[in-house]
Backbone as CSV, one residue per row, in Angstrom:
resi,resn,N_x,N_y,N_z,CA_x,CA_y,CA_z,C_x,C_y,C_z
1,MET,0.967,-48.692,-33.784,2.020,-48.413,-34.120,3.332,-48.303,-33.529
2,PHE,4.440,-49.123,-33.581,5.311,-48.778,-32.977,6.872,-48.503,-33.487
3,CYS,7.821,-47.776,-32.708,8.814,-47.429,-32.936,9.868,-48.191,-32.249
4,PHE,11.353,-48.336,-32.687,11.856,-49.449,-32.322,13.116,-48.913,-32.374
5,TYR,14.055,-48.994,-31.251,15.666,-48.699,-30.953,16.503,-49.979,-30.459
6,PHE,17.331,-50.320,-31.413,17.830,-51.188,-30.567,19.457,-51.282,-30.626
7,GLN,20.217,-51.192,-29.639,21.957,-51.768,-29.889,22.039,-52.539,-28.941
8,GLY,22.948,-53.618,-29.400,23.204,-54.730,-28.969,23.805,-56.023,-29.546
9,HIS,23.750,-57.249,-28.802,24.716,-58.325,-29.164,23.640,-59.379,-30.172
10,ALA,22.021,-58.824,-30.199,21.230,-59.982,-30.855,20.474,-59.336,-31.928
11,PRO,21.581,-59.587,-33.090,21.478,-58.487,-34.176,20.184,-59.017,-34.956
12,GLY,19.963,-60.806,-34.872,18.646,-61.108,-35.571,17.554,-60.741,-34.748
13,ALA,17.384,-60.632,-33.495,16.206,-60.425,-32.814,16.038,-58.501,-33.455
14,GLY,17.046,-57.852,-33.191,16.895,-56.419,-33.387,16.164,-56.297,-34.641
15,CYS,16.586,-56.899,-35.396,16.404,-56.937,-37.198,14.692,-57.483,-37.634
16,GLN,14.534,-58.287,-36.728,13.307,-58.751,-36.704,12.117,-57.606,-36.015
17,PHE,12.602,-57.104,-35.123,11.835,-56.276,-34.070,11.418,-55.016,-35.293
18,ALA,12.724,-54.759,-35.920,12.568,-53.445,-36.747,11.886,-54.022,-37.828
19,MET,11.638,-54.915,-38.447,10.814,-55.615,-39.761,9.478,-55.443,-39.159
20,SER,9.232,-55.532,-38.093,7.930,-55.621,-37.631,7.137,-54.460,-37.644
21,CYS,8.326,-53.249,-37.663,7.581,-51.810,-37.276,7.190,-51.240,-38.517
22,GLU,6.223,-50.365,-38.622,5.841,-49.314,-39.763,6.969,-48.674,-40.726
23,TYR,7.804,-48.402,-39.885,8.898,-47.507,-40.652,10.085,-47.614,-39.910
24,ARG,11.008,-48.008,-40.543,12.548,-48.162,-39.768,13.340,-47.389,-40.300
25,ILE,14.059,-46.348,-39.171,15.063,-45.504,-39.260,16.519,-46.105,-38.423
26,MET,17.536,-45.860,-39.232,18.731,-46.461,-38.733,19.864,-45.394,-38.924
27,VAL,20.621,-45.271,-37.535,21.817,-44.590,-37.393,22.911,-45.121,-38.021
28,GLY,23.309,-44.436,-38.845,24.595,-44.968,-39.547,25.786,-44.024,-39.588
29,PRO,26.941,-44.480,-39.882,27.042,-45.718,-40.884,28.002,-46.874,-39.914
30,LYS,28.002,-46.707,-38.631,28.595,-47.784,-38.018,28.054,-48.982,-37.511
31,TYR,27.087,-48.985,-37.623,25.947,-50.236,-37.006,25.195,-51.049,-38.303
32,THR,25.005,-52.282,-37.876,24.883,-53.287,-39.276,23.401,-53.789,-38.617
33,ILE,22.707,-54.426,-39.545,21.275,-55.243,-39.420,20.982,-56.217,-40.334
34,GLY,20.506,-57.166,-39.764,20.283,-58.467,-40.621,20.266,-59.699,-39.771
35,LEU,19.758,-60.648,-40.238,19.734,-62.126,-39.543,20.424,-62.888,-39.879
36,ASN,21.736,-62.953,-39.078,23.242,-63.499,-39.126,23.099,-65.127,-38.448
37,GLU,21.667,-65.842,-38.651,21.661,-67.260,-37.858,22.328,-67.951,-38.693
38,THR,22.324,-68.132,-39.905,23.040,-69.158,-40.649,24.556,-68.850,-40.360
39,LYS,25.002,-68.057,-40.342,26.780,-67.747,-39.676,26.921,-68.834,-38.614
40,MET,25.750,-68.932,-37.444,26.129,-69.493,-36.272,25.635,-70.910,-36.604
41,GLY,25.543,-71.427,-37.481,24.599,-72.938,-37.981,23.172,-72.923,-37.525
42,ILE,22.410,-71.959,-37.431,21.251,-72.455,-37.199,20.229,-71.530,-38.172
43,ILE,19.053,-71.783,-38.208,18.194,-71.579,-39.013,17.158,-70.182,-38.611
44,ALA,16.704,-69.441,-39.353,15.847,-68.357,-38.890,14.334,-69.205,-38.809
45,PRO,13.566,-68.560,-37.895,12.435,-69.465,-37.590,11.484,-68.913,-38.887
46,PHE,10.402,-69.848,-39.730,9.950,-69.383,-40.663,9.293,-67.921,-40.413
47,TRP,8.686,-67.663,-39.462,8.130,-66.317,-39.413,9.443,-64.957,-39.537
48,PHE,10.233,-65.201,-39.389,11.450,-64.343,-39.839,11.758,-64.308,-40.917
49,VAL,11.754,-65.664,-41.602,11.938,-65.584,-43.217,10.725,-64.799,-44.101
50,ASP,9.569,-65.386,-43.138,8.022,-64.640,-44.018,8.258,-62.828,-43.870
51,THR,8.706,-62.631,-42.774,8.534,-61.228,-42.557,9.752,-60.484,-43.434
52,MET,10.983,-61.123,-43.497,11.831,-60.730,-44.422,11.471,-60.584,-45.518
53,VAL,10.839,-61.761,-46.252,10.247,-61.812,-47.306,9.275,-60.549,-47.956
54,HIS,8.416,-60.323,-46.802,7.756,-59.193,-46.766,8.202,-57.738,-47.039
55,THR,9.462,-57.655,-46.807,10.217,-56.454,-46.425,11.356,-56.760,-47.368
56,LEU,11.910,-57.450,-48.168,12.636,-57.232,-49.088,12.529,-58.037,-50.544
57,GLY,11.601,-58.934,-50.332,11.534,-59.690,-51.416,11.884,-60.917,-51.526
58,PRO,11.824,-61.974,-52.406,12.211,-63.504,-51.730,13.603,-63.079,-52.710
59,ARG,14.065,-62.428,-53.737,15.666,-62.871,-54.096,16.261,-62.369,-52.899
60,GLN,16.374,-61.151,-52.651,16.917,-60.453,-51.297,16.912,-61.321,-50.172
61,THR,15.932,-61.643,-50.028,16.009,-62.485,-48.534,16.804,-63.774,-48.840
62,GLU,16.299,-64.588,-49.768,17.243,-65.772,-50.011,18.635,-65.512,-50.075
63,LEU,19.535,-64.473,-50.754,20.841,-63.824,-50.740,21.185,-63.796,-49.443
64,ALA,20.436,-62.764,-48.899,20.538,-62.589,-47.132,20.703,-63.576,-46.053
65,LEU,19.805,-64.460,-46.259,19.625,-65.719,-45.266,20.202,-66.431,-45.370
66,THR,20.730,-67.135,-46.560,22.161,-67.997,-46.630,23.311,-67.445,-46.598
67,SER,23.456,-66.371,-46.670,25.011,-66.058,-46.273,24.757,-64.929,-44.787
68,GLY,23.634,-65.141,-44.202,24.010,-64.555,-43.082,24.052,-63.302,-42.935
69,LYS,24.288,-62.577,-44.267,24.306,-61.057,-44.503,23.850,-59.922,-43.432
70,MET,24.958,-59.235,-42.959,24.949,-58.358,-42.253,24.953,-56.808,-42.956
71,PHE,23.978,-56.051,-42.860,23.346,-54.912,-43.922,23.934,-53.750,-43.250
72,THR,25.094,-52.953,-43.882,25.473,-51.509,-43.267,23.973,-50.716,-43.632
73,SER,23.949,-49.706,-43.108,23.016,-48.738,-42.962,22.759,-48.310,-44.332
74,ALA,23.793,-48.136,-45.256,23.772,-47.862,-46.830,23.138,-48.863,-47.353
75,GLU,23.660,-50.110,-47.182,22.901,-51.366,-47.858,21.666,-51.306,-47.558
76,ALA,21.051,-51.613,-46.200,20.045,-51.615,-45.909,19.006,-50.845,-46.471
77,LEU,19.786,-49.382,-46.479,18.487,-48.243,-47.354,18.174,-48.738,-48.772
78,LYS,19.094,-49.251,-49.327,19.011,-49.569,-50.571,18.226,-51.010,-51.063
79,VAL,18.363,-51.795,-50.128,17.505,-52.822,-50.253,16.075,-53.044,-49.768
80,GLY,15.865,-52.003,-48.796,14.600,-51.377,-48.515,14.190,-52.192,-46.950
81,LEU,15.428,-52.701,-46.349,15.385,-53.288,-44.865,14.938,-52.060,-44.070
82,ILE,15.727,-50.801,-44.180,15.030,-49.626,-43.647,14.741,-48.487,-44.573
83,ASP,13.906,-47.705,-44.023,13.362,-46.908,-44.950,14.106,-45.547,-44.760
84,GLU,14.974,-44.785,-43.725,15.540,-43.701,-43.515,17.160,-44.104,-42.969
85,GLU,18.119,-43.376,-43.324,19.371,-43.681,-42.721,19.568,-41.959,-42.115
86,VAL,20.064,-41.816,-40.828,20.600,-40.684,-40.406,21.642,-41.076,-39.620
87,THR,22.282,-39.776,-39.026,23.561,-39.770,-38.147,23.739,-39.477,-37.449
88,SER,22.403,-39.426,-36.356,22.412,-39.310,-34.662,20.975,-40.215,-34.556
89,GLU,21.041,-40.401,-33.247,19.787,-40.829,-32.198,18.936,-39.777,-32.320
90,GLU,19.423,-38.550,-32.038,18.197,-37.476,-31.808,18.254,-37.044,-33.410
91,GLU,18.707,-37.203,-34.139,17.969,-37.088,-35.856,16.891,-38.134,-35.785
92,ALA,17.436,-39.447,-35.440,16.233,-40.714,-35.521,14.918,-40.453,-34.960
93,ILE,14.952,-39.708,-33.955,13.996,-39.508,-32.992,13.077,-38.389,-33.731
94,THR,13.467,-37.341,-34.289,12.879,-36.463,-34.925,12.065,-36.715,-36.185
95,ARG,13.077,-38.016,-36.812,12.523,-37.881,-38.286,11.122,-39.338,-37.897
96,ALA,11.124,-39.871,-36.461,10.346,-41.044,-36.251,8.936,-39.946,-35.675
97,GLU,9.118,-39.342,-34.986,7.871,-38.012,-34.691,7.646,-37.379,-35.795
98,THR,8.402,-37.168,-36.913,7.530,-36.704,-38.150,6.953,-37.574,-39.133
99,PHE,7.390,-38.994,-38.946,6.558,-40.020,-39.778,5.467,-40.280,-38.799
100,LEU,5.441,-40.145,-37.310,4.275,-40.669,-36.459,3.201,-39.652,-36.641
101,ALA,3.664,-38.427,-37.069,2.775,-37.017,-37.171,1.518,-36.716,-38.203
102,GLN,2.098,-38.013,-39.207,1.628,-37.894,-40.690,0.221,-38.841,-40.160
103,TYR,-0.084,-39.618,-39.454,-1.059,-40.325,-39.180,-1.941,-39.900,-37.652
104,ALA,-1.711,-38.768,-37.545,-2.794,-38.047,-36.741,-4.010,-37.957,-36.866
105,THR,-4.435,-37.860,-38.518,-5.550,-37.682,-38.934,-6.291,-38.823,-39.551
106,ILE,-5.738,-40.150,-39.467,-6.017,-41.172,-39.952,-6.760,-42.075,-39.431
107,PRO,-8.320,-42.216,-39.448,-9.000,-43.502,-38.430,-7.932,-44.347,-38.449
108,GLY,-7.778,-44.760,-36.963,-7.077,-45.939,-36.077,-7.734,-46.844,-36.765
109,ALA,-8.902,-47.213,-36.737,-9.573,-48.549,-37.197,-9.150,-49.004,-38.564
110,ALA,-9.239,-48.002,-39.434,-9.148,-48.416,-40.755,-7.570,-48.773,-40.672
111,ARG,-6.602,-48.166,-40.199,-5.087,-48.257,-40.567,-4.911,-49.724,-39.662
112,LYS,-5.715,-50.249,-38.888,-5.627,-51.481,-37.980,-5.888,-52.830,-38.920
113,LEU,-7.169,-52.395,-39.379,-7.952,-53.780,-40.349,-6.418,-53.795,-41.618
114,THR,-6.707,-52.477,-42.158,-5.433,-52.876,-43.249,-4.404,-53.538,-42.902
115,LYS,-3.630,-53.079,-41.847,-2.457,-54.100,-41.241,-2.638,-55.537,-41.249
116,LEU,-3.889,-55.394,-40.555,-4.264,-57.371,-39.794,-4.297,-58.014,-41.783
117,MET,-5.162,-57.195,-42.348,-5.152,-57.752,-43.792,-3.829,-58.199,-44.709
118,LEU,-2.801,-57.311,-44.360,-1.771,-57.418,-45.038,-0.783,-58.426,-44.344
119,ARG,-1.179,-58.744,-43.023,0.092,-59.746,-42.218,-1.151,-60.940,-41.923
120,GLU,-2.150,-60.914,-42.098,-2.994,-61.803,-41.838,-2.297,-63.478,-42.162
121,LYS,-1.563,-63.781,-43.278,-1.310,-64.950,-43.818,-0.077,-65.200,-42.665
122,THR,0.345,-64.404,-42.257,2.154,-64.784,-41.653,1.512,-64.778,-39.958
123,ILE,0.583,-64.187,-39.535,-0.020,-64.358,-38.351,-0.752,-66.091,-38.504
124,SER,-1.464,-66.118,-39.247,-2.250,-67.451,-39.110,-1.481,-68.748,-39.201
125,ASN,0.049,-68.595,-40.075,0.784,-69.397,-40.053,1.753,-69.598,-38.671
126,LEU,1.945,-68.470,-38.080,2.523,-68.493,-36.917,1.623,-69.112,-35.833
127,MET,0.596,-69.063,-35.519,-0.406,-69.374,-34.611,-0.957,-70.968,-34.793
128,GLU,-0.711,-71.169,-35.934,-0.503,-72.815,-36.714,0.312,-73.636,-36.212
129,ASN,1.776,-72.928,-36.385,2.833,-73.866,-36.578,3.804,-73.452,-35.146
130,LYS,3.441,-72.755,-34.241,4.009,-72.058,-33.348,5.027,-73.344,-32.870
131,GLU,4.251,-74.573,-32.211,4.686,-75.533,-31.435,5.934,-76.467,-32.530
132,LYS,5.163,-76.442,-33.748,6.495,-77.283,-34.560,7.587,-76.377,-35.031
133,ASP,7.318,-75.312,-35.121,8.673,-74.340,-35.529,9.456,-74.261,-33.921
134,LEU,8.832,-74.249,-32.858,9.760,-74.091,-31.502,10.268,-75.487,-31.767
135,LYS,9.692,-76.565,-31.741,10.700,-78.170,-31.505,11.550,-77.836,-32.593
136,ASN,11.491,-77.553,-33.751,12.710,-77.358,-34.857,13.409,-76.597,-34.281
137,VAL,13.434,-75.337,-33.636,14.376,-74.452,-33.328,15.147,-75.063,-32.486
138,VAL,14.393,-75.609,-31.145,15.360,-76.341,-30.202,15.784,-77.409,-30.395
139,ASP,15.574,-78.216,-31.633,16.057,-79.293,-31.430,17.381,-78.896,-32.268
140,LEU,17.310,-78.090,-33.279,18.728,-77.490,-34.029,19.380,-77.170,-32.844
141,ILE,19.025,-75.982,-32.208,20.089,-75.252,-31.525,20.617,-76.149,-30.424
142,THR,20.105,-77.062,-29.728,20.581,-78.210,-28.867,21.462,-79.163,-29.574
143,SER,21.754,-79.049,-30.927,22.222,-80.107,-31.132,23.890,-79.745,-31.082
144,PRO,24.980,-80.913,-31.116,26.474,-80.399,-30.505,27.047,-79.598,-31.816
145,GLN,26.572,-79.991,-33.110,27.347,-79.252,-34.084,27.200,-77.422,-33.908
146,VAL,25.775,-77.558,-33.818,25.275,-75.848,-33.746,25.988,-75.155,-32.507
147,GLN,25.725,-75.939,-31.143,26.352,-75.643,-29.934,28.148,-75.267,-30.125
148,LYS,28.564,-76.389,-30.849,29.886,-75.807,-31.193,30.124,-74.609,-32.051
149,GLY,29.500,-74.465,-33.104,29.226,-73.097,-33.770,29.102,-71.624,-32.914
150,LEU,28.187,-71.856,-32.037,27.437,-70.914,-31.224,29.024,-70.680,-30.422
151,GLY,29.393,-71.435,-29.734,30.506,-71.188,-29.041,31.588,-70.500,-29.660
152,LEU,32.150,-70.979,-30.999,33.000,-70.155,-31.854,32.639,-68.798,-32.181
153,TYR,31.179,-68.617,-32.300,30.770,-67.277,-32.708,30.910,-66.404,-31.221
154,LEU,30.435,-66.978,-30.306,30.746,-66.175,-29.055,32.411,-65.814,-28.842
155,GLN,33.023,-66.363,-28.955,34.548,-66.348,-29.078,34.996,-65.304,-30.148
156,SER,34.292,-65.309,-31.087,34.472,-64.080,-31.934,34.494,-63.089,-31.600
157,LEU,33.293,-62.736,-31.055,32.723,-61.525,-30.531,33.548,-60.976,-29.414
158,LYS,34.107,-61.744,-28.238,35.104,-61.245,-27.439,36.451,-60.627,-28.123
159,LYS,36.612,-60.838,-29.183,37.689,-60.580,-29.725,37.501,-59.057,-30.170
160,LYS,36.421,-58.889,-30.871,36.136,-57.383,-30.659,36.287,-56.276,-29.802
C-alpha cells in the first residue's frame, strides 16, 4: 500500500502515480490532476490508458484522454479519479492515516493476492509490451512536430 503526495510540473506522471494508489486524496480547489499528453501532441502509454480505464471507466477515460483534460479536485472527485477532496495538506495526511488504519487487522497476504488478481492483466500487458511501448513513445516524442508542440507548451508554462 502506498500513499502519494505530488506537487509539480508533471501532471501526467503525478496522475499516473495517484491512480496506482489504493486511495487518492487531493487538496483542492487550486490544484488539477489528469493526463494532459494530447495537449502536447503525444499519447499516453497504453499502461497509463489501461490504469485510467480501470479508474474512470472507458467513456470518461476516452473523453479525458482525447482532450487532455485536467480535472479540478471537485471534477476529479465526481468522476472517481480521487476518493476525497480536502482543503489542506494536514487534513490530507489525517484522512490518509484514517484510511490506512482500517487495514491494520486485515491479513496482508490476502490483500496482496487480491490486488495482483485485479491488476494481473495490466501487469502482464506491460511486461510483454514494454519494449514496443518504449519505442513508440520515443519515436513519437522525438518527431519534429511533437518537439515543436512541446516547445510551445513549455513556453505557455513560463507565462503562468
